[in-house]
Short mmCIF file of C-alpha atoms in Angstrom, two decimals:
data_model
loop_
_atom_site.label_atom_id
_atom_site.label_comp_id
_atom_site.label_asym_id
_atom_site.label_seq_id
_atom_site.Cartn_x
_atom_site.Cartn_y
_atom_site.Cartn_z
CA SER P 1 119.61 115.08 72.35
CA ASP P 2 118.81 114.90 75.95
CA GLU P 3 116.11 117.67 75.85
CA ILE P 4 113.04 116.64 77.13
CA THR P 5 109.90 117.44 74.83
CA VAL P 6 106.34 116.78 75.08
CA GLU P 7 106.43 114.02 72.37
CA LYS P 8 109.23 112.37 74.04
CA VAL P 9 107.36 112.22 77.18
CA LYS P 10 104.21 111.17 75.40
CA ALA P 11 106.69 108.25 73.79
CA ILE P 12 107.65 106.95 77.08
CA LEU P 13 104.09 107.27 78.59
CA GLU P 14 102.75 104.94 75.68
CA GLN P 15 105.91 102.47 75.85
CA GLU P 16 105.36 101.99 79.45
CA LYS P 17 101.68 102.07 79.83
CA SER P 18 101.82 98.79 81.60
CA TRP P 19 103.04 100.18 84.67
CA ILE P 20 102.62 104.12 84.39
CA THR P 21 99.32 105.64 84.32
CA TRP P 22 98.87 109.36 83.38
CA HIS P 23 95.87 111.26 84.25
CA ARG P 24 95.53 114.79 82.57
CA THR P 25 93.18 115.45 85.56
CA LEU P 26 92.33 113.58 88.70
CA PRO P 27 89.74 114.65 91.85
CA ASN P 28 91.53 115.09 95.07
CA GLU P 29 89.97 111.92 96.33
CA ASN P 30 91.35 109.87 93.41
CA VAL P 31 94.87 111.41 94.18
CA LEU P 32 94.69 110.42 97.72
CA GLN P 33 93.77 106.70 96.60
CA GLU P 34 96.72 106.68 94.10
CA VAL P 35 98.74 108.07 96.87
CA ALA P 36 97.92 105.13 99.24
CA ARG P 37 98.74 102.75 96.60
CA ALA P 38 102.07 104.00 95.84
CA HIS P 39 105.49 102.63 97.52
CA VAL P 40 107.17 105.71 97.22
CA GLY P 41 106.55 109.29 96.76
CA PHE P 42 108.89 111.54 94.78
CA LEU P 43 109.24 115.10 95.28
CA PRO P 44 112.76 115.85 94.22
CA SER P 45 112.21 119.57 93.60
CA PHE P 46 114.64 122.53 92.74
CA ALA P 47 112.37 125.33 94.71
CA GLU P 48 109.38 123.87 96.97
CA THR P 49 108.01 126.37 99.63
CA TYR P 50 106.65 123.53 101.78
CA GLY P 51 105.04 120.78 99.97
CA TYR P 52 101.86 119.80 101.43
CA SER P 53 101.91 116.78 99.07
CA MET P 54 104.80 115.43 101.39
CA LEU P 55 102.21 115.27 104.38
CA GLU P 56 99.45 113.70 102.26
CA MET P 57 101.78 110.92 101.19
CA GLN P 58 103.23 110.38 104.93
CA ALA P 59 99.65 110.20 105.85
CA ALA P 60 99.20 107.42 103.60
CA ALA P 61 102.30 105.83 104.85
CA THR P 62 104.14 106.51 101.69
CA PRO P 63 107.48 107.64 102.27
CA LEU P 64 109.06 110.00 100.02
CA ILE P 65 112.39 110.62 98.07
CA THR P 66 112.49 114.55 98.22
CA SER P 67 115.51 117.34 97.94
CA ASN P 68 117.11 118.79 100.82
CA ILE P 69 115.90 122.56 100.14
CA ARG P 70 113.87 124.70 102.33
CA ALA P 71 111.20 122.83 104.72
CA MET P 72 111.62 119.53 103.08
CA PRO P 73 114.27 118.45 105.52
CA GLU P 74 112.13 119.04 108.21
CA VAL P 75 108.95 116.98 107.25
CA ASN P 76 110.95 114.46 105.26
CA THR P 77 113.71 113.32 107.82
CA ASN P 78 116.08 110.55 107.15
CA ASP P 79 114.22 108.14 109.41
CA VAL P 80 110.98 108.49 107.50
CA GLY P 81 112.27 108.86 104.00
CA TRP P 82 115.11 109.79 101.78
CA ARG P 83 116.76 112.82 100.82
CA VAL P 84 118.58 113.92 97.76
CA SER P 85 121.24 116.25 98.45
CA LEU P 86 121.42 119.78 96.27
CA PRO P 87 123.99 122.46 96.88
CA TYR P 88 121.32 125.00 97.26
CA PRO P 89 119.19 124.42 100.70
CA ASP P 90 117.67 127.72 100.21
CA GLY P 91 116.18 126.45 96.77
CA LEU P 92 117.15 127.75 93.51
CA GLY P 93 115.13 131.25 93.62
CA ASP P 94 118.09 133.03 92.02
CA HIS P 95 119.45 132.93 88.63
CA VAL P 96 121.55 129.73 88.36
CA PRO P 97 123.36 129.11 84.97
CA ASP P 98 121.88 126.32 82.49
CA GLN P 99 125.19 124.14 82.53
CA GLU P 100 124.79 124.47 86.40
CA ILE P 101 121.21 123.49 86.51
CA ARG P 102 122.27 120.31 84.32
CA ASP P 103 124.85 119.44 86.56
CA ILE P 104 122.72 119.29 89.56
CA SER P 105 120.08 117.75 87.55
CA ASP P 106 122.55 114.83 86.74
CA SER P 107 123.61 114.47 90.18
CA MET P 108 119.94 114.27 91.30
CA ARG P 109 119.22 111.54 88.83
CA GLN P 110 122.35 109.65 90.24
CA GLN P 111 121.18 110.10 93.64
CA ILE P 112 117.72 108.85 92.98
CA VAL P 113 118.95 105.87 91.23
CA GLN P 114 121.07 104.96 94.20
CA ILE P 115 118.16 105.46 96.57
CA VAL P 116 115.84 103.52 94.53
CA THR P 117 118.20 100.60 94.21
CA SER P 118 118.60 100.79 97.92
CA ILE P 119 115.05 100.38 98.44
CA LEU P 120 114.83 97.41 96.17
CA GLU P 121 117.59 95.60 97.87
CA ASN P 122 116.32 96.45 101.46
CA PRO P 123 112.27 96.00 101.36
CA ALA P 124 112.32 95.98 105.03
CA GLU P 125 113.86 99.47 105.18
CA LEU P 126 110.88 100.65 103.12
CA ALA P 127 108.27 99.30 105.58
CA LYS P 128 110.27 100.74 108.39
CA ARG P 129 109.89 104.27 106.73
CA SER P 130 106.65 103.54 105.78
CA GLN P 131 105.32 103.19 109.31
CA GLY P 132 107.81 106.03 110.43
CA ALA P 133 105.82 108.41 107.95
CA ARG P 134 102.57 107.74 109.22
CA ASN P 135 103.75 107.98 112.92
CA ARG P 136 105.46 111.10 112.27
CA ILE P 137 102.24 112.69 110.66
CA ALA P 138 100.31 111.34 113.76
CA THR P 139 102.79 113.10 116.21
CA TYR P 140 103.43 116.10 114.52
CA HIS P 141 100.62 117.09 112.36
CA SER P 142 97.41 115.53 114.24
CA PRO P 143 94.61 118.34 114.07
CA VAL P 144 93.39 117.09 117.47
CA ARG P 145 96.59 117.47 119.02
CA HIS P 146 97.23 121.10 117.50
CA ALA P 147 93.64 122.06 118.69
CA GLN P 148 94.65 121.04 122.38
CA ARG P 149 97.92 122.88 122.06
CA LEU P 150 96.11 125.90 120.77
CA GLN P 151 93.44 125.75 123.56
CA GLN P 152 96.30 125.50 126.14
CA ILE P 153 97.90 128.57 124.58
CA TYR P 154 94.47 130.57 124.85
CA GLU P 155 93.82 129.33 128.38
CA ALA P 156 97.12 130.50 129.61
CA ALA P 157 96.79 133.91 128.39
CA VAL P 158 93.61 134.22 129.79
#
């Protein structure tokens, strides 16, 4: 059966423990260290509102594979990461029939396999997007730049 159960996940984790590390909990500092060690981050969500974890991964120069829903395309642009196409750019907030969810999940898996294969075949592209991710954070999400811009707005209003 294709049904995912806790037992199946535990069995996979046990079988693949040489390269998969599972933590029940992890302090934020350790999470950020793990993110920095990763080659690629994954957030192929059906209904993400903003995805601050995308920003944390990009700040660590970890490019992402995400869905194309809601704010994700704005943060994870094609020059700094990869996107999986879903037929619902606003996310799956409404009821979607189970069969359609299975079809979308199958499509996501196929697209992720294609993306990962492409990454393995083109390691230079991974390095390029990694640097692009870090640069994007410095350009669009710098607290210093935001503070300067906010000060300019206040000064212009006074």
